[in-house]
Short mmCIF file of C-alpha atoms in Angstrom, two decimals:
data_model
loop_
_atom_site.label_atom_id
_atom_site.label_comp_id
_atom_site.label_asym_id
_atom_site.label_seq_id
_atom_site.Cartn_x
_atom_site.Cartn_y
_atom_site.Cartn_z
CA UNK A 199 -8.64 -18.68 22.39
CA UNK A 200 -7.41 -16.32 25.08
CA UNK A 201 -4.23 -17.32 26.97
CA UNK A 202 -6.01 -18.27 30.20
CA UNK A 203 -2.83 -19.80 31.59
CA UNK A 204 -1.34 -16.30 31.86
CA UNK A 205 -4.62 -14.47 32.54
CA UNK A 206 -5.54 -16.61 35.57
CA UNK A 207 -2.89 -16.85 38.28
CA UNK A 208 -3.43 -19.37 41.07
CA UNK A 209 -1.79 -18.91 44.49
CA UNK A 210 -2.28 -22.09 46.53
CA UNK A 211 -0.72 -20.45 49.59
CA UNK A 212 -3.81 -18.28 50.02
CA UNK A 213 -6.65 -19.26 52.31
CA UNK A 214 -9.11 -18.43 49.49
CA UNK A 215 -10.13 -21.68 47.74
CA UNK A 216 -8.66 -22.20 44.27
CA UNK A 217 -12.07 -22.46 42.62
CA UNK A 218 -12.97 -19.07 44.15
CA UNK A 219 -9.72 -17.56 42.83
CA UNK A 220 -10.64 -18.77 39.33
CA UNK A 221 -14.19 -17.42 39.64
CA UNK A 222 -12.99 -14.01 40.90
CA UNK A 223 -10.45 -13.67 38.12
CA UNK A 224 -13.02 -14.56 35.44
CA UNK A 225 -15.34 -11.91 36.89
CA UNK A 226 -12.48 -9.44 36.62
CA UNK A 227 -11.88 -10.38 32.97
CA UNK A 228 -15.57 -9.81 32.24
CA UNK A 229 -15.53 -6.43 34.00
CA UNK A 230 -12.43 -5.36 32.09
CA UNK A 231 -14.10 -6.17 28.79
CA UNK A 232 -11.63 -8.90 27.87
CA UNK A 233 -14.37 -11.53 28.15
CA UNK A 234 -17.36 -10.05 26.33
CA UNK A 235 -21.06 -10.90 26.76
CA UNK A 236 -22.02 -13.80 24.51
CA UNK A 237 -18.48 -15.20 24.28
CA UNK A 238 -17.78 -18.80 25.28
CA UNK A 239 -15.28 -20.06 27.83
CA UNK A 240 -13.18 -23.17 27.20
CA UNK A 241 -14.58 -26.46 28.39
CA UNK A 242 -13.80 -27.55 31.93
CA UNK A 243 -11.34 -30.21 30.73
CA UNK A 244 -9.50 -27.74 28.48
CA UNK A 245 -9.24 -25.03 31.13
CA UNK A 246 -8.19 -27.55 33.79
CA UNK A 247 -5.42 -28.76 31.49
CA UNK A 248 -4.22 -25.21 30.86
CA UNK A 249 -4.20 -24.34 34.57
CA UNK A 250 -2.80 -27.72 35.63
CA UNK A 251 -5.74 -28.34 37.94
CA UNK A 252 -8.30 -31.04 38.54
CA UNK A 253 -11.36 -30.71 36.33
CA UNK A 254 -13.69 -30.67 39.36
CA UNK A 255 -12.02 -27.45 40.55
CA UNK A 256 -12.88 -25.70 37.27
CA UNK A 257 -16.42 -27.11 37.36
CA UNK A 258 -16.84 -25.65 40.87
CA UNK A 259 -15.65 -22.24 39.61
CA UNK A 260 -18.09 -22.35 36.69
CA UNK A 261 -20.97 -23.33 39.00
CA UNK A 262 -20.13 -20.40 41.29
CA UNK A 263 -20.30 -18.01 38.32
CA UNK A 264 -23.59 -19.52 37.15
CA UNK A 265 -25.07 -18.97 40.59
CA UNK A 266 -24.02 -15.30 40.43
CA UNK A 267 -25.50 -14.94 36.90
CA UNK A 268 -22.12 -14.22 35.29
CA UNK A 269 -22.29 -17.36 33.13
CA UNK A 270 -25.06 -19.19 31.31
CA UNK A 271 -24.73 -22.88 30.39
CA UNK A 272 -25.67 -23.48 26.75
CA UNK A 273 -26.53 -27.10 25.83
CA UNK A 274 -23.95 -28.73 23.50
CA UNK A 275 -21.93 -25.51 23.37
CA UNK A 276 -20.59 -24.86 26.86
CA UNK A 277 -20.33 -21.92 29.21
CA UNK A 278 -21.26 -18.51 27.79
CA UNK A 279 -20.69 -15.12 29.39
CA UNK A 280 -24.14 -13.83 30.28
CA UNK A 281 -25.64 -11.39 27.81
CA UNK A 282 -27.48 -9.58 30.66
CA UNK A 283 -24.67 -8.98 33.12
CA UNK A 284 -25.55 -8.58 36.80
CA UNK A 285 -25.51 -5.09 38.24
CA UNK A 286 -26.75 -5.72 41.80
CA UNK A 287 -25.11 -8.91 43.11
CA UNK A 288 -21.58 -7.78 42.36
CA UNK A 289 -22.14 -4.39 43.99
CA UNK A 290 -19.15 -2.74 42.29
CA UNK A 291 -19.14 -3.19 38.55
CA UNK A 292 -16.02 -1.46 37.24
CA UNK A 293 -16.11 0.57 34.06
CA UNK A 294 -15.09 -1.48 31.03
CA UNK A 295 -11.39 -0.92 30.37
CA UNK A 296 -10.73 0.83 27.05
CA UNK A 297 -6.96 1.22 26.64
CA UNK A 298 -7.44 2.46 23.04
CA UNK A 299 -9.58 5.55 23.10
CA UNK A 300 -9.60 8.60 20.83
CA UNK A 301 -6.46 10.33 22.06
CA UNK A 302 -2.91 9.22 22.82
CA UNK A 303 -0.94 10.10 25.94
CA UNK A 304 1.93 11.31 23.76
CA UNK A 305 2.46 13.74 20.89
CA UNK A 306 3.07 12.62 17.30
CA UNK A 307 3.63 14.06 13.85
CA UNK A 308 0.45 14.60 11.86
CA UNK A 309 0.77 14.39 8.04
CA UNK A 310 -0.72 17.17 5.91
CA UNK A 311 -4.49 16.92 5.74
CA UNK A 312 -5.64 15.33 2.50
CA UNK A 313 -8.27 17.14 0.46
CA UNK A 314 -11.70 15.63 -0.10
CA UNK A 315 -11.08 12.37 -1.92
CA UNK A 316 -12.34 11.41 -5.32
CA UNK A 317 -15.08 8.80 -5.09
CA UNK A 318 -14.17 5.15 -4.87
CA UNK A 319 -16.46 2.26 -5.79
CA UNK A 320 -19.50 2.13 -3.56
CA UNK A 321 -21.71 -0.95 -3.51
CA UNK A 322 -24.71 1.20 -2.66
CA UNK A 323 -24.23 3.39 -5.74
CA UNK A 324 -25.19 1.93 -9.14
CA UNK A 325 -22.83 4.35 -10.94
CA UNK A 326 -19.51 5.92 -9.97
CA UNK A 327 -17.54 8.56 -11.88
CA UNK A 328 -14.04 7.95 -10.56
CA UNK A 329 -10.70 9.67 -11.01
CA UNK A 330 -9.68 7.46 -13.92
CA UNK A 331 -9.47 3.79 -12.99
CA UNK A 332 -9.37 0.73 -15.26
CA UNK A 333 -12.31 -1.60 -15.71
CA UNK A 334 -11.65 -4.56 -13.44
CA UNK A 335 -14.11 -6.56 -15.53
CA UNK A 336 -11.51 -6.58 -18.32
CA UNK A 337 -8.67 -7.72 -16.07
CA UNK A 338 -6.88 -10.93 -17.13
CA UNK A 339 -8.00 -12.74 -14.01
CA UNK A 340 -7.88 -16.22 -15.52
CA UNK A 341 -4.31 -15.70 -16.68
CA UNK A 342 -3.35 -14.18 -13.36
CA UNK A 343 -4.76 -17.08 -11.34
CA UNK A 344 -3.07 -19.54 -13.69
CA UNK A 345 0.33 -17.97 -13.16
CA UNK A 346 -0.12 -17.68 -9.39
CA UNK A 347 -1.04 -21.37 -9.23
CA UNK A 348 1.94 -22.25 -11.39
CA UNK A 349 4.29 -20.36 -9.08
CA UNK A 350 2.79 -21.91 -5.93
CA UNK A 351 3.07 -25.42 -7.35
CA UNK A 352 6.67 -24.97 -8.46
CA UNK A 353 9.36 -26.88 -6.58
CA UNK A 354 11.19 -23.70 -5.60
CA UNK A 355 8.21 -21.73 -4.38
CA UNK A 356 9.22 -22.15 -0.74
CA UNK A 357 12.37 -20.17 -1.52
CA UNK A 358 10.41 -17.51 -3.36
CA UNK A 359 8.06 -17.23 -0.39
CA UNK A 360 10.73 -16.95 2.30
CA UNK A 361 13.37 -14.84 0.63
CA UNK A 362 13.41 -11.78 -1.55
CA UNK A 363 15.16 -8.52 -2.29
CA UNK A 364 13.90 -5.12 -1.22
CA UNK A 365 14.38 -3.96 -4.82
CA UNK A 366 12.07 -6.70 -6.11
CA UNK A 367 12.40 -10.20 -7.51
CA UNK A 368 15.20 -10.71 -10.01
CA UNK A 369 12.86 -12.32 -12.54
CA UNK A 370 10.52 -9.32 -12.68
CA UNK A 371 13.33 -6.78 -12.79
CA UNK A 372 14.86 -8.58 -15.78
CA UNK A 373 11.51 -8.73 -17.57
CA UNK A 374 11.02 -5.03 -16.82
CA UNK A 375 14.27 -4.27 -18.63
CA UNK A 376 12.90 -5.89 -21.80
CA UNK A 377 9.45 -4.38 -21.41
CA UNK A 378 10.60 -0.82 -20.80
CA UNK A 379 13.15 -1.04 -23.60
CA UNK A 380 10.48 -2.15 -26.07
CA UNK A 381 7.76 0.28 -24.98
CA UNK A 382 9.65 3.35 -23.73
CA UNK A 383 13.10 3.12 -25.29
CA UNK A 384 14.87 2.97 -21.92
CA UNK A 385 18.47 1.75 -22.05
CA UNK A 386 18.75 0.09 -18.62
CA UNK A 387 19.78 -3.05 -16.75
CA UNK A 388 18.14 -4.81 -13.81
CA UNK A 389 20.32 -2.77 -11.43
CA UNK A 390 18.39 0.32 -12.53
CA UNK A 391 14.99 -1.18 -11.61
CA UNK A 392 13.18 -1.26 -8.30
CA UNK A 393 9.75 -2.83 -7.82
CA UNK A 394 7.43 -1.12 -5.32
CA UNK A 395 3.93 -1.51 -3.97
CA UNK A 396 2.40 0.89 -6.45
CA UNK A 397 3.66 4.17 -7.89
CA UNK A 398 2.83 6.09 -4.71
CA UNK A 399 5.45 4.16 -2.73
CA UNK A 400 7.99 4.87 -5.47
CA UNK A 401 7.20 8.59 -5.34
CA UNK A 402 7.62 8.67 -1.58
CA UNK A 403 10.87 6.69 -1.58
CA UNK A 404 12.43 8.78 -4.32
CA UNK A 405 11.40 12.03 -2.66
CA UNK A 406 12.58 10.88 0.76
CA UNK A 407 16.00 10.14 -0.72
CA UNK A 408 16.27 13.70 -2.06
CA UNK A 409 14.27 16.17 0.03
CA UNK A 410 15.32 17.68 3.33
CA UNK A 411 13.10 20.01 5.39
CA UNK A 412 13.07 23.48 3.89
CA UNK A 413 14.06 22.40 0.37
CA UNK A 414 12.36 24.01 -2.61
CA UNK A 415 10.44 21.60 -4.86
CA UNK A 416 8.77 22.62 -8.11
CA UNK A 417 5.37 21.11 -8.95
CA UNK A 418 2.65 21.88 -11.45
CA UNK A 419 -0.45 23.89 -10.70
CA UNK A 420 -2.79 22.08 -10.57
CA UNK A 421 -0.95 18.90 -9.62
CA UNK A 422 -1.42 15.34 -8.39
CA UNK A 423 -2.38 16.17 -4.81
CA UNK A 424 -0.99 13.01 -3.22
CA UNK A 425 2.45 13.90 -4.55
CA UNK A 426 2.08 17.39 -3.06
CA UNK A 427 1.11 15.90 0.30
CA UNK A 428 4.08 13.55 0.16
CA UNK A 429 6.57 16.36 -0.44
CA UNK A 430 5.00 18.54 2.25
CA UNK A 431 5.24 15.69 4.73
CA UNK A 432 8.97 15.53 4.02
CA UNK A 433 9.26 19.24 4.79
CA UNK A 434 9.48 20.64 1.26
CA UNK A 435 8.45 24.17 0.31
CA UNK A 436 6.41 23.84 -2.88
CA UNK A 437 6.84 26.26 -5.75
CA UNK A 438 3.85 25.95 -8.08
CA UNK A 439 4.27 26.44 -11.83
CA UNK A 440 1.31 26.83 -14.23
CA UNK A 441 0.19 23.95 -16.43
CA UNK A 442 -1.45 24.83 -19.77
CA UNK A 443 -2.39 22.95 -22.93
CA UNK A 444 1.30 22.19 -23.65
CA UNK A 445 2.05 20.90 -20.18
CA UNK A 446 4.07 22.46 -17.38
CA UNK A 447 5.54 25.93 -18.00
CA UNK A 448 9.23 25.21 -18.68
CA UNK A 449 10.17 28.90 -18.86
CA UNK A 450 8.86 29.37 -15.33
CA UNK A 451 10.92 26.38 -14.20
CA UNK A 452 14.05 27.91 -15.70
CA UNK A 453 13.40 31.23 -14.00
CA UNK A 454 12.98 29.57 -10.60
CA UNK A 455 16.17 27.57 -11.08
CA UNK A 456 18.06 30.78 -11.78
CA UNK A 457 16.67 32.49 -8.68
CA UNK A 458 16.62 29.76 -6.02
CA UNK A 459 18.36 26.55 -5.09
CA UNK A 460 15.81 24.05 -6.38
CA UNK A 461 16.18 20.62 -4.86
CA UNK A 462 13.74 18.70 -7.05
CA UNK A 463 11.19 18.93 -9.87
CA UNK A 464 8.13 16.68 -10.01
CA UNK A 465 6.16 16.46 -13.24
CA UNK A 466 3.82 14.20 -15.19
CA UNK A 467 4.85 14.25 -18.85
CA UNK A 468 1.99 12.12 -20.22
CA UNK A 469 -1.69 12.64 -19.35
CA UNK A 470 -0.95 15.15 -16.60
CA UNK A 471 -2.99 14.71 -13.45
CA UNK A 472 -5.54 16.20 -13.30
CA UNK A 473 -5.65 18.05 -16.65
CA UNK A 474 -4.67 15.07 -18.93
CA UNK A 475 -2.40 17.28 -21.12
CA UNK A 476 0.89 15.95 -22.51
CA UNK A 477 4.13 17.92 -22.36
CA UNK A 478 4.90 19.23 -25.86
CA UNK A 479 8.01 18.16 -27.77
CA UNK A 480 9.47 21.69 -27.76
CA UNK A 481 9.11 21.99 -24.00
CA UNK A 482 10.65 18.54 -23.51
CA UNK A 483 13.76 19.55 -25.40
CA UNK A 484 14.17 22.76 -23.42
CA UNK A 485 13.46 21.04 -20.13
CA UNK A 486 16.21 18.48 -20.78
CA UNK A 487 18.66 21.34 -21.26
CA UNK A 488 17.56 22.87 -17.94
CA UNK A 489 17.89 19.53 -16.17
CA UNK A 490 21.44 19.02 -17.42
CA UNK A 491 22.49 22.63 -16.79
CA UNK A 492 21.32 22.80 -13.19
CA UNK A 493 21.85 19.08 -12.41
CA UNK A 494 18.23 19.15 -11.35
CA UNK A 495 16.80 15.94 -9.80
CA UNK A 496 13.51 15.10 -11.49
CA UNK A 497 10.74 12.66 -10.61
CA UNK A 498 8.97 11.83 -13.86
CA UNK A 499 5.64 10.24 -12.95
CA UNK A 500 4.35 8.27 -15.93
CA UNK A 501 1.49 6.46 -14.23
CA UNK A 502 -0.53 5.45 -17.33
CA UNK A 503 1.90 5.63 -20.26
CA UNK A 504 0.53 2.36 -21.68
CA UNK A 505 -2.78 3.93 -22.70
CA UNK A 506 -2.58 5.99 -25.91
CA UNK A 507 -5.37 6.42 -28.47
CA UNK A 508 -4.81 9.24 -30.94
CA UNK A 509 -1.17 8.76 -31.90
CA UNK A 510 2.03 6.98 -31.03
CA UNK A 511 3.25 7.93 -27.55
CA UNK A 512 6.11 10.38 -27.09
CA UNK A 513 9.05 8.77 -25.33
CA UNK A 514 9.54 9.86 -21.71
CA UNK A 515 12.28 12.21 -20.56
CA UNK A 516 13.94 9.18 -18.99
CA UNK A 517 14.75 7.78 -22.45
CA UNK A 518 16.70 10.91 -23.47
CA UNK A 519 20.08 12.33 -22.39
CA UNK A 520 19.24 13.71 -18.95
CA UNK A 521 22.63 13.26 -17.34
CA UNK A 522 21.46 10.75 -14.74
CA UNK A 523 19.03 13.23 -13.18
CA UNK A 524 15.63 11.69 -14.00
CA UNK A 525 13.94 9.16 -11.73
CA UNK A 526 11.24 7.46 -13.78
CA UNK A 527 8.17 6.07 -12.02
CA UNK A 528 5.29 3.98 -13.35
CA UNK A 529 2.75 1.37 -12.35
CA UNK A 530 1.15 -1.88 -13.46
CA UNK A 531 -1.81 -1.40 -11.13
CA UNK A 532 -3.81 0.49 -13.75
CA UNK A 533 -2.53 -1.64 -16.61
CA UNK A 534 -3.83 -4.83 -15.02
CA UNK A 535 -6.89 -3.44 -13.30
CA UNK A 536 -6.28 -5.79 -10.39
CA UNK A 537 -6.08 -5.09 -6.67
CA UNK A 538 -2.37 -5.95 -6.67
CA UNK A 539 -0.10 -2.98 -6.09
CA UNK A 540 2.96 -3.17 -8.34
CA UNK A 541 4.83 -0.04 -9.30
CA UNK A 542 8.40 0.59 -10.36
CA UNK A 543 11.22 3.11 -10.11
CA UNK A 544 13.98 3.52 -12.69
CA UNK A 545 17.11 5.40 -11.60
CA UNK A 546 20.92 5.16 -11.53
CA UNK A 547 22.09 1.95 -9.83
CA UNK A 548 23.48 3.69 -6.73
CA UNK A 549 20.16 5.47 -6.15
CA UNK A 550 18.22 2.20 -6.53
CA UNK A 551 20.49 0.42 -4.04
CA UNK A 552 20.09 3.20 -1.46
CA UNK A 553 16.32 3.37 -2.03
CA UNK A 554 16.09 -0.38 -1.45
CA UNK A 555 17.78 0.06 1.93
CA UNK A 556 15.29 2.80 2.84
CA UNK A 557 12.36 0.66 1.68
CA UNK A 558 13.66 -2.20 3.84
CA UNK A 559 13.01 -0.10 6.96
CA UNK A 560 9.25 -0.20 6.34
CA UNK A 561 8.80 -3.18 3.99
CA UNK A 562 11.48 -5.88 3.92
CA UNK A 563 10.47 -7.07 0.47
CA UNK A 564 7.60 -6.97 -1.94
CA UNK A 565 4.96 -9.56 -2.79
CA UNK A 566 7.13 -12.34 -4.23
CA UNK A 567 4.16 -14.31 -5.54
CA UNK A 568 2.62 -11.36 -7.38
CA UNK A 569 5.97 -10.22 -8.76
CA UNK A 570 6.87 -13.66 -10.11
CA UNK A 571 3.42 -14.08 -11.65
CA UNK A 572 3.72 -10.69 -13.36
CA UNK A 573 7.18 -11.61 -14.67
CA UNK A 574 5.68 -14.72 -16.27
CA UNK A 575 2.81 -12.75 -17.83
CA UNK A 576 5.25 -10.23 -19.29
CA UNK A 577 7.44 -13.00 -20.68
CA UNK A 578 4.64 -14.90 -22.43
CA UNK A 579 3.06 -11.78 -23.95
CA UNK A 580 -0.15 -11.83 -21.89
CA UNK A 581 0.32 -8.26 -20.69
CA UNK A 582 0.95 -6.94 -24.20
CA UNK A 583 -2.19 -8.66 -25.52
CA UNK A 584 -4.27 -7.38 -22.60
CA UNK A 585 -3.08 -3.81 -23.13
CA UNK A 586 -3.83 -3.97 -26.85
CA UNK A 587 -7.37 -5.16 -26.15
CA UNK A 588 -7.94 -2.63 -23.34
CA UNK A 589 -6.67 0.29 -25.43
CA UNK A 590 -9.22 -0.49 -28.15
CA UNK A 591 -12.09 -0.64 -25.65
CA UNK A 592 -11.03 2.45 -23.71
CA UNK A 593 -10.63 4.45 -26.89
CA UNK A 594 -14.20 3.60 -27.89
CA UNK A 595 -15.43 4.64 -24.44
CA UNK A 596 -13.49 7.91 -24.62
CA UNK A 597 -15.01 8.71 -28.01
CA UNK A 598 -18.52 7.88 -26.82
CA UNK A 599 -18.17 10.03 -23.70
CA UNK A 600 -16.88 12.99 -25.72
CA UNK A 601 -19.88 12.68 -28.04
CA UNK A 602 -22.33 12.44 -25.12
CA UNK A 603 -20.84 15.42 -23.33
CA UNK A 604 -21.05 17.58 -26.43
CA UNK A 605 -24.61 16.55 -27.22
CA UNK A 606 -26.15 16.44 -23.73
CA UNK A 607 -24.27 19.00 -21.62
CA UNK A 608 -23.61 21.54 -24.37
CA UNK A 609 -22.34 24.93 -23.30
CA UNK A 610 -22.23 24.06 -19.60
CA UNK A 611 -18.93 22.13 -19.90
CA UNK A 612 -15.62 22.44 -21.74
CA UNK A 613 -13.03 19.74 -22.35
CA UNK A 614 -10.36 18.57 -24.76
CA UNK A 615 -10.44 14.90 -25.81
CA UNK A 616 -7.34 13.38 -24.18
CA UNK A 617 -4.77 11.60 -26.35
CA UNK A 618 -4.58 8.84 -23.79
CA UNK A 619 -5.21 7.89 -20.19
CA UNK A 620 -8.48 6.94 -18.51
CA UNK A 621 -10.20 10.24 -17.77
CA UNK A 622 -11.42 13.47 -19.34
CA UNK A 623 -10.65 16.77 -17.61
CA UNK A 624 -14.11 18.31 -17.51
CA UNK A 625 -14.52 22.00 -16.66
CA UNK A 626 -17.96 23.34 -15.71
CA UNK A 627 -19.44 26.78 -16.21
CA UNK A 628 -18.87 29.18 -13.33
CA UNK A 629 -22.58 29.16 -12.48
CA UNK A 630 -22.47 25.43 -11.70
CA UNK A 631 -21.61 24.40 -8.14
CA UNK A 632 -19.83 21.04 -8.27
CA UNK A 633 -20.50 20.51 -4.58
CA UNK A 634 -24.26 20.81 -5.17
CA UNK A 635 -24.00 18.77 -8.35
CA UNK A 636 -22.27 15.92 -6.51
CA UNK A 637 -24.88 15.99 -3.73
CA UNK A 638 -27.79 15.92 -6.17
CA UNK A 639 -26.18 13.21 -8.29
CA UNK A 640 -25.85 10.97 -5.25
CA UNK A 641 -29.60 11.13 -4.70
CA UNK A 642 -29.99 9.84 -8.28
CA UNK A 643 -27.66 6.87 -7.75
CA UNK A 644 -24.53 8.51 -9.22
CA UNK A 645 -21.46 9.06 -7.10
CA UNK A 646 -18.98 11.68 -8.34
CA UNK A 647 -16.29 14.04 -7.10
CA UNK A 648 -17.05 17.58 -5.99
CA UNK A 649 -13.76 18.61 -7.61
CA UNK A 650 -12.29 20.06 -4.41
CA UNK A 651 -9.18 17.86 -4.38
CA UNK A 652 -8.05 19.12 -7.78
CA UNK A 653 -7.37 22.65 -6.58
CA UNK A 654 -5.32 21.60 -3.56
CA UNK A 655 -2.76 24.34 -2.93
CA UNK A 656 -4.16 26.55 -5.69
CA UNK A 657 -7.29 28.27 -6.87
CA UNK A 658 -10.59 26.56 -7.60
CA UNK A 659 -10.77 25.17 -11.13
CA UNK A 660 -14.43 24.09 -11.01
CA UNK A 661 -13.59 20.88 -12.78
CA UNK A 662 -13.22 17.17 -12.26
CA UNK A 663 -11.71 14.12 -13.87
CA UNK A 664 -14.46 12.07 -15.52
CA UNK A 665 -13.08 8.54 -15.51
CA UNK A 666 -14.46 6.75 -18.56
CA UNK A 667 -12.39 3.55 -18.63
CA UNK A 668 -14.27 1.78 -15.83
CA UNK A 669 -17.75 2.46 -17.29
CA UNK A 670 -19.18 0.53 -20.21
CA UNK A 671 -21.25 2.22 -22.93
CA UNK A 672 -24.56 1.72 -21.14
CA UNK A 673 -23.16 3.10 -17.88
CA UNK A 674 -21.63 6.11 -19.63
CA UNK A 675 -24.98 7.00 -21.20
CA UNK A 676 -26.74 6.62 -17.86
CA UNK A 677 -24.20 8.78 -16.01
CA UNK A 678 -24.37 11.63 -18.55
CA UNK A 679 -28.17 11.45 -18.58
CA UNK A 680 -28.25 11.93 -14.80
CA UNK A 681 -25.91 14.91 -15.05
CA UNK A 682 -28.04 16.43 -17.79
CA UNK A 683 -31.13 16.08 -15.64
CA UNK A 684 -29.68 17.80 -12.57
CA UNK A 685 -27.43 20.53 -14.00
CA UNK A 686 -30.08 23.19 -13.45
CA UNK A 687 -30.39 22.24 -9.78
CA UNK A 688 -26.70 23.00 -9.16
CA UNK A 689 -26.65 26.53 -10.55
#
């Protein structure tokens, strides 16, 4: 309910009757758009109590407005602002006030324009080829709800709800130490862990702690475009290094470090985005030498390390001797397939403490309920069991999609089966227009990317990430069949 006590001011020293003052002010509120057609006013008793007046005074004001066609009495509901507002009786009907229009009266900083986004789920589209998302139908929802209920019903939940650290709940940070030690070989303590709202927040925080306007930052080409946008927003000058089948070109990194003052390197060592390649062992060893030699700050984005199919995963750079220069970032958002946003940053303790202070300026603390529930699921092995099950299913879907692409799309596409992750990097023949292909696919009930975002800051690659994890076998067959049927229309 609107605060009528402050919206309607009564001055009993005026010669104008009080009921008329109320009626005039209500007309003004309607003209200003604050009271909208079809909305209901409070009952006469309620409004009289708010204005500290006799009820009959409010009734008189309402009757005056009814007589002028501003209000309509609705049986058993009360007084409603007329849906057909008068335009003749009140001879001056002011323009509806719109304090929030298109433009501001002041200047502001505009972030770098994002490229055309990859498609997100669309209820109107039966099928969606996304960037590489998990299948939410496999998410451990029952376990998640159970743990959330357990936390809420605990005697100390009120403390968990009211208080929290910017670096994340202590329980989750301690469980992360065990989890990352077992899965990634990281030798860390809870002081080296920060929980964030997804990996993107961790990337931004880490970069904001390092980059100053004008700094040189090395990234891959192509690269994860949201990371590029983040660094550009912070004022970085991006130096793009080629990415081939062995990952980012380490020799090119070394050359740049010898020529310029490089402030930071960003790379994805596993399942590079968008190409899905993994940095080779030889390049890892050389890169570690470069990092130590130049004391080069590195953001290692390992967004879907937990999903490997062909062989045992290679340990991240963060697990090796990097001299305290690697900031390791990951996420549970894709592992769980839930809408919760939980990422993490691993770094030296002093960096984590400072990052927590920066995070506090925009987000005092994380989601205590979600973090505690995740800590419990890590502790009881639920997450490990879910990942084992998901890996088996996703591997089968990857294999099926590779088979379908080879059989149905033939010479029109090229790809390398990824060792892990949730997408295949699919390159199309130069005679195929992905923009036309995406348009024609939509008319067939298939939503897909036009591939434009993947060549942000570089040349066109005429490719896209075909996310297979979120589509079951039937959906994969249907999606490839649609593509097969419309390929000729996009040439």
